[in-house]
Amino acid sequence: MSDVRVHNFSISLDGFATGAGQAPDAPFGHAGERLHEWMFATRFWHEMGGGRGGSGGTDNAFAAMHGPGVGAEIMGAGKFGPPGWQDDPAYKGAWGADPPFHTPVFVLTHRPRPSIEMEGGTTFHFLDASPAEALKRAREAAGGQDVRLGGGPSVIRDFLAEGLVDHMHVVQVPIVLGRGVRLWDGLESLEETYDIEAVSAPSGVTHLTFTAKSR
Amino acid sequence: MSDVRVHNFSISLDGFATGAGQAPDAPFGHAGERLHEWMFATRFWHEMGGGRGGSGGTDNAFAAMHGPGVGAEIMGAGKFGPPGWQDDPAYKGAWGADPPFHTPVFVLTHRPRPSIEMEGGTTFHFLDASPAEALKRAREAAGGQDVRLGGGPSVIRDFLAEGLVDHMHVVQVPIVLGRGVRLWDGLESLEETYDIEAVSAPSGVTHLTFTAKSR
């Protein structure tokens, strides 16, 4: 059975994965890009954009685990686009013509639409489905490889609550957001089913990995 | 001017410093002792109890900063004793005959009582006062040394909100409590006024230090 993996999922000290006030020009609300600056500085990110350079240390080692072995992604509607995208039938997502997924991507939405084939191997499929149903579809599309769970926080919570996540990499950024959408709500005693490791990087962020004990 | 310092203040991944359901036999509620096991394992803790042994690594280095240079402590009513202690005029606190403070301790309560002198240099004073007023009293008693702010979370939040904390050491324990009293509420943008460092220890906890930028 292939694994379900979460990578590079950034949260603030107070556990918010997005800020308040998400909008087309503010996909992470008042958090802005502060949750992801650690990743933008890595070689992984530079090379994903076709460039060179970037840091090659701890942050990069974690960030680079994002791609290998992944055959499909599942994401929430809020990661595909800003609030209201469902009202625009021609909308093709917030990720540009060549999205950084390069696999089938299953977008969870209560208003599905026909699939969209993008450049670079990414095809967006739209599902109104439970976590287990969506995972079944994604596993079929992944061709034996792992399924990446792309977020946002409420999608990850739903999958965790049903015990469907095998590996989770959370990056804690030393800022206090105060408002937004929390990752941890409703996950009491998560440590009972996961082995948890923590390592702080010189950049100031702390990488937390959760490995399912039942694996 | 002497500093105001917070030491060994443990929180869960989701930011709770105490669990739900605090009671005389459960001072941290459903969290139990899980937030403080990292500290119980240190040489600092063993020696404070008059014993020997304990770990001498990262956790101990941070834990041992608790005492030196501190001339007084300020604590909330909930750290002095369980809910309802104000109704018992003979109550002398949850810390034994020889409390581990060895200085004047100022207990914030809306129902002050006469001071209590304990063994080992600890004297409990009871104040119904604002953070700034309490700090003025504690500084006078500290004889030029620093004032330790002992918690709980709501007391620390109040002092942080007024910009009265110079140094804060928070220990993040890899458990998800789900319920209780949060440290971070209302502290949006705390990173703007503090230099923050993080270091994970082999025990699994992550030490976060906050150093006021205006120092």
XYZ file of C-alpha atoms in Angstrom:
430
model
C 0.000 0.000 0.000
C 1.366 3.412 -0.892
C 1.789 6.074 1.777
C -0.055 9.320 2.336
C 2.450 12.115 2.981
C 2.323 15.757 4.022
C 5.337 17.924 3.202
C 6.498 21.464 3.885
C 3.369 22.362 5.796
C 4.190 25.608 7.575
C 2.520 26.891 10.715
C 3.110 29.752 13.127
C 4.106 29.291 16.777
C 0.433 29.512 17.634
C -0.465 26.843 15.085
C -1.995 28.848 12.252
C -1.376 27.533 8.737
C -3.024 30.483 7.041
C -3.791 33.937 8.316
C -7.101 35.751 8.383
C -8.529 37.537 5.354
C -7.640 35.226 2.474
C -8.184 36.925 -0.906
C -6.926 36.689 -4.511
C -4.001 38.977 -3.732
C -3.458 37.454 -0.274
C -3.670 33.652 -0.521
C -2.408 33.285 3.052
C -4.307 36.262 4.447
C -2.466 38.559 6.839
C 0.251 35.923 7.212
C 1.528 36.929 3.793
C 4.584 34.951 2.724
C 6.117 34.848 6.192
C 5.179 31.193 6.721
C 7.053 30.131 3.603
C 10.159 32.311 3.446
C 12.232 29.435 4.866
C 11.276 27.389 1.774
C 11.800 30.177 -0.752
C 15.425 30.352 0.428
C 16.171 26.703 -0.382
C 17.845 25.186 -3.423
C 14.710 23.039 -3.804
C 12.594 26.124 -4.390
C 15.096 27.882 -6.641
C 15.401 24.834 -8.863
C 11.668 24.243 -8.956
C 11.390 27.675 -10.534
C 14.033 26.747 -13.083
C 16.749 28.796 -11.397
C 19.925 28.076 -9.473
C 21.276 28.834 -6.025
C 19.526 28.648 -2.692
C 20.538 27.066 0.607
C 21.557 23.420 0.772
C 21.194 22.674 4.472
C 18.578 21.345 6.837
C 15.670 23.289 5.364
C 16.538 22.133 1.860
C 16.858 18.476 2.888
C 13.324 18.522 4.228
C 11.877 20.637 1.418
C 13.286 18.374 -1.271
C 11.302 15.385 0.022
C 8.234 17.018 -1.527
C 8.504 15.397 -4.944
C 10.210 11.996 -5.048
C 7.951 8.969 -4.908
C 4.737 10.961 -5.180
C 2.275 9.955 -7.895
C -0.718 12.159 -7.046
C -1.772 15.014 -4.778
C -4.980 15.739 -2.910
C -5.654 19.374 -2.024
C -8.471 21.432 -0.592
C -10.406 23.979 -2.607
C -8.579 26.812 -0.824
C -5.219 25.652 -2.131
C -6.487 25.543 -5.722
C -7.630 29.135 -5.649
C -8.942 32.036 -3.584
C -12.480 32.125 -2.185
C -15.029 32.337 -5.018
C -13.041 30.573 -7.756
C -15.937 28.153 -8.185
C -17.965 31.012 -9.692
C -15.527 31.374 -12.614
C -15.936 28.443 -15.045
C -12.711 29.348 -16.885
C -10.516 29.494 -13.750
C -7.499 27.198 -13.936
C -6.021 27.562 -10.467
C -3.524 29.793 -8.686
C -0.489 27.781 -9.782
C 0.301 29.108 -13.251
C 0.348 27.328 -16.615
C 2.923 24.759 -15.399
C 1.948 23.963 -11.802
C 4.632 22.523 -9.495
C 2.875 19.177 -9.030
C 3.551 17.279 -12.281
C 1.035 14.559 -11.369
C -2.728 14.176 -11.182
C -4.084 16.535 -8.505
C -7.446 15.923 -6.857
C -9.126 19.113 -5.685
C -11.777 18.620 -3.013
C -14.766 20.854 -3.676
C -18.499 20.678 -3.234
C -18.852 22.070 -6.774
C -16.903 19.726 -9.085
C -16.136 20.669 -12.689
C -14.500 18.881 -15.647
C -10.831 17.992 -15.311
C -8.189 20.472 -16.530
C -4.941 19.333 -18.120
C -2.081 21.756 -17.509
C 1.503 21.865 -18.786
C 4.221 19.762 -17.195
C 2.124 16.722 -16.306
C -0.317 18.296 -13.845
C -3.992 17.454 -14.368
C -6.545 18.903 -11.971
C -9.491 16.657 -11.143
C -12.372 17.919 -8.999
C -14.045 15.729 -6.405
C -16.898 16.116 -3.962
C -15.809 13.186 -1.837
C -14.936 11.978 1.664
C -11.250 11.657 2.585
C -11.372 7.873 2.093
C -13.086 8.165 -1.285
C -10.698 10.848 -2.474
C -7.732 8.779 -1.344
C -9.012 5.741 -3.257
C -9.199 7.828 -6.446
C -5.775 9.376 -5.866
C -4.158 5.999 -5.151
C -5.517 4.609 -8.402
C -4.074 7.602 -10.261
C -0.726 7.427 -8.454
C 0.259 4.155 -10.109
C 1.668 2.549 -6.995
C 3.463 5.674 -5.799
C 2.629 7.716 -2.719
C -0.126 10.282 -2.409
C 0.801 13.732 -1.178
C -1.753 15.539 0.936
C -1.256 19.173 0.034
C -3.402 20.969 2.615
C -4.859 23.339 3.718
C -5.174 22.782 7.421
C -8.785 21.636 7.479
C -8.097 18.970 4.832
C -5.098 17.695 6.786
C -7.142 17.616 9.992
C -9.875 15.610 8.261
C -7.403 13.021 6.985
C -5.585 12.812 10.341
C -8.887 12.326 12.156
C -9.580 9.278 9.981
C -6.089 7.863 10.487
C -5.191 8.188 6.806
C -1.842 10.016 7.098
C 1.388 7.966 7.203
C 3.954 10.757 7.260
C 3.611 14.441 8.086
C 6.246 17.157 7.938
C 5.256 20.361 9.713
C 7.472 23.436 9.795
C 7.046 25.750 12.732
C 7.967 29.335 11.929
C 8.814 31.669 14.862
C 6.001 34.168 14.350
C 2.736 34.594 16.257
C -0.153 35.130 13.829
C -2.994 35.412 16.330
C -5.701 34.792 13.723
C -6.430 32.405 10.886
C -6.969 28.681 10.471
C -5.312 26.361 12.978
C -3.771 22.989 12.201
C -4.061 21.395 15.641
C -7.735 21.802 16.515
C -9.471 18.520 17.325
C -6.279 16.438 17.239
C -5.925 15.726 20.967
C -3.519 12.840 21.703
C -2.101 12.763 18.172
C 1.208 11.711 19.774
C -0.297 8.335 20.679
C -0.371 7.235 17.052
C 2.732 8.973 15.722
C 6.433 8.969 16.459
C 7.354 12.644 16.560
C 10.781 14.138 15.928
C 11.814 17.771 16.065
C 14.877 19.523 14.718
C 15.516 23.243 14.618
C 17.352 24.708 11.643
C 19.769 27.660 11.646
C 17.132 29.642 9.728
C 15.051 29.670 12.907
C 12.298 27.262 11.880
C 11.724 23.898 13.558
C 10.968 20.836 11.460
C 8.546 18.375 13.055
C 8.012 14.958 11.528
C 5.164 12.629 12.391
C 5.576 8.977 11.421
C 2.565 6.726 11.930
C 3.343 4.033 14.536
C 1.262 1.477 12.663
C 3.362 1.681 9.514
C 17.258 47.934 35.780
C 16.867 44.259 36.556
C 15.322 41.891 34.010
C 12.012 40.052 34.071
C 12.575 36.426 33.064
C 10.424 33.418 32.309
C 12.041 29.979 32.598
C 11.079 26.378 31.882
C 7.606 27.301 30.736
C 6.276 24.177 29.019
C 3.562 24.087 26.382
C 2.109 21.463 24.081
C 2.412 21.576 20.282
C -0.969 23.261 20.236
C 0.164 25.865 22.751
C -1.534 24.757 25.963
C 0.405 25.378 29.179
C -2.085 23.553 31.355
C -4.735 21.028 30.475
C -8.438 21.126 31.230
C -9.877 20.121 34.587
C -7.372 21.518 37.074
C -7.949 20.146 40.581
C -6.006 19.516 43.827
C -4.874 16.099 42.577
C -4.386 17.332 38.999
C -2.618 20.721 39.055
C -2.145 20.602 35.279
C -5.531 19.047 34.499
C -5.647 16.277 31.901
C -2.126 17.211 30.798
C -0.819 15.513 33.940
C 2.965 15.618 34.219
C 3.563 15.167 30.506
C 4.494 18.810 29.976
C 7.265 18.602 32.566
C 8.809 15.160 32.182
C 11.683 16.679 30.198
C 12.556 18.746 33.287
C 12.132 15.946 35.809
C 14.833 14.036 33.911
C 17.454 16.767 34.329
C 20.268 17.057 36.838
C 18.809 20.460 37.767
C 15.600 18.825 38.962
C 17.291 15.935 40.732
C 19.570 18.281 42.645
C 16.731 20.640 43.508
C 15.133 17.724 45.308
C 18.366 17.078 47.181
C 19.256 14.030 45.090
C 21.868 13.170 42.492
C 21.868 12.036 38.888
C 19.787 13.258 35.986
C 20.725 14.298 32.462
C 23.369 16.937 31.876
C 22.653 17.956 28.279
C 20.619 20.568 26.449
C 17.535 20.278 28.626
C 19.584 20.643 31.780
C 21.468 23.681 30.484
C 18.194 25.507 29.923
C 16.532 24.241 33.101
C 19.421 25.333 35.287
C 18.968 28.980 34.284
C 15.919 29.047 36.548
C 17.698 30.098 39.719
C 20.862 32.166 39.252
C 20.447 35.917 39.409
C 16.814 35.819 40.473
C 15.827 37.761 43.574
C 12.037 37.418 43.514
C 9.240 35.607 41.693
C 5.778 36.706 40.592
C 3.209 33.954 40.090
C -0.493 33.669 39.403
C -2.973 32.325 41.924
C -3.234 29.064 39.960
C 0.441 28.307 40.482
C 0.198 28.844 44.227
C -2.582 26.306 44.627
C -5.570 24.573 43.057
C -8.885 26.359 42.449
C -10.521 27.276 45.773
C -7.376 27.667 47.920
C -8.510 31.185 48.803
C -11.311 29.636 50.882
C -8.815 27.931 53.230
C -7.182 30.539 55.511
C -4.538 28.042 56.667
C -3.442 26.994 53.159
C 0.284 27.445 52.564
C 0.593 26.585 48.866
C 1.174 23.495 46.752
C 4.964 23.664 47.047
C 5.724 21.912 50.345
C 7.350 23.245 53.512
C 10.535 24.233 51.629
C 9.348 25.637 48.282
C 11.833 25.655 45.375
C 11.938 29.459 45.113
C 14.160 30.555 48.016
C 13.223 34.225 47.484
C 10.215 36.463 48.088
C 7.325 35.245 45.907
C 4.460 37.556 44.977
C 1.199 35.707 44.389
C -1.338 37.625 42.318
C -4.832 37.155 43.714
C -7.974 39.203 44.061
C -8.212 37.983 47.675
C -4.899 38.894 49.365
C -3.949 37.500 52.782
C -1.043 38.040 55.201
C 2.405 36.980 54.039
C 3.625 33.456 54.835
C 7.253 32.720 55.621
C 8.301 29.221 54.577
C 11.527 27.261 55.054
C 14.517 27.809 52.795
C 14.101 31.524 52.181
C 10.756 31.535 50.428
C 8.196 34.065 51.653
C 4.830 34.245 49.944
C 3.297 37.708 49.613
C -0.208 38.182 48.225
C -1.059 41.074 45.926
C -4.165 42.296 44.165
C -2.232 44.407 41.687
C -1.642 45.203 38.016
C 1.412 43.684 36.311
C 3.321 46.977 36.580
C 2.455 47.399 40.265
C 3.361 43.813 41.088
C 6.633 44.184 39.240
C 7.487 47.326 41.187
C 6.974 45.437 44.471
C 8.938 42.416 43.256
C 11.836 44.563 42.025
C 12.085 46.258 45.410
C 12.196 42.859 47.088
C 14.710 41.433 44.619
C 17.525 43.658 45.828
C 18.835 44.501 42.385
C 18.541 40.980 41.041
C 16.149 39.811 38.308
C 12.479 38.994 38.755
C 11.273 35.613 37.559
C 7.764 35.468 36.159
C 6.551 32.026 37.136
C 3.290 31.717 35.194
C 0.690 30.424 34.549
C -0.102 31.296 30.976
C -2.575 34.097 31.631
C -0.103 35.900 33.907
C 2.631 35.620 31.288
C 0.277 36.885 28.586
C -0.637 39.891 30.742
C 3.006 40.818 31.305
C 3.917 40.264 27.647
C 1.010 42.442 26.547
C 2.421 45.291 28.625
C 5.944 44.806 27.316
C 7.318 43.873 30.727
C 9.155 40.628 29.853
C 12.860 40.774 28.947
C 13.619 37.086 28.501
C 11.281 34.133 27.986
C 12.171 30.454 27.743
C 9.345 28.299 26.393
C 9.646 24.530 26.032
C 7.494 22.927 23.396
C 6.654 19.321 24.197
C 5.564 17.063 21.292
C 2.072 16.280 22.527
C -1.295 17.646 21.388
C -3.467 18.496 24.397
C -6.525 19.796 22.572
C -7.927 21.554 25.659
C -6.754 23.819 28.431
C -5.238 27.281 28.746
C -3.213 28.593 25.798
C -0.065 30.687 26.052
C -0.241 32.398 22.659
C -3.712 33.931 22.619
C -3.681 37.675 21.991
C 0.066 37.860 21.283
C -0.079 38.541 17.528
C 3.219 39.873 16.130
C 5.210 39.017 19.270
C 8.153 38.363 16.932
C 8.378 42.081 16.178
C 9.634 42.865 19.668
C 11.663 39.719 20.408
C 14.612 37.926 18.910
C 13.519 34.305 18.839
C 15.777 31.252 18.804
C 14.789 27.606 18.668
C 16.777 24.475 19.429
C 15.466 20.936 19.608
C 16.894 18.574 22.215
C 17.448 14.823 21.875
C 14.650 14.326 24.416
C 12.214 15.527 21.754
C 11.332 18.921 23.189
C 12.174 22.215 21.491
C 13.518 25.122 23.513
C 12.382 28.542 22.328
C 13.990 31.671 23.733
C 12.583 35.168 23.356
C 14.969 38.051 23.991
C 13.468 41.533 24.010
C 14.901 43.607 21.155
C 14.882 46.756 23.269
C 17.223 45.342 25.892
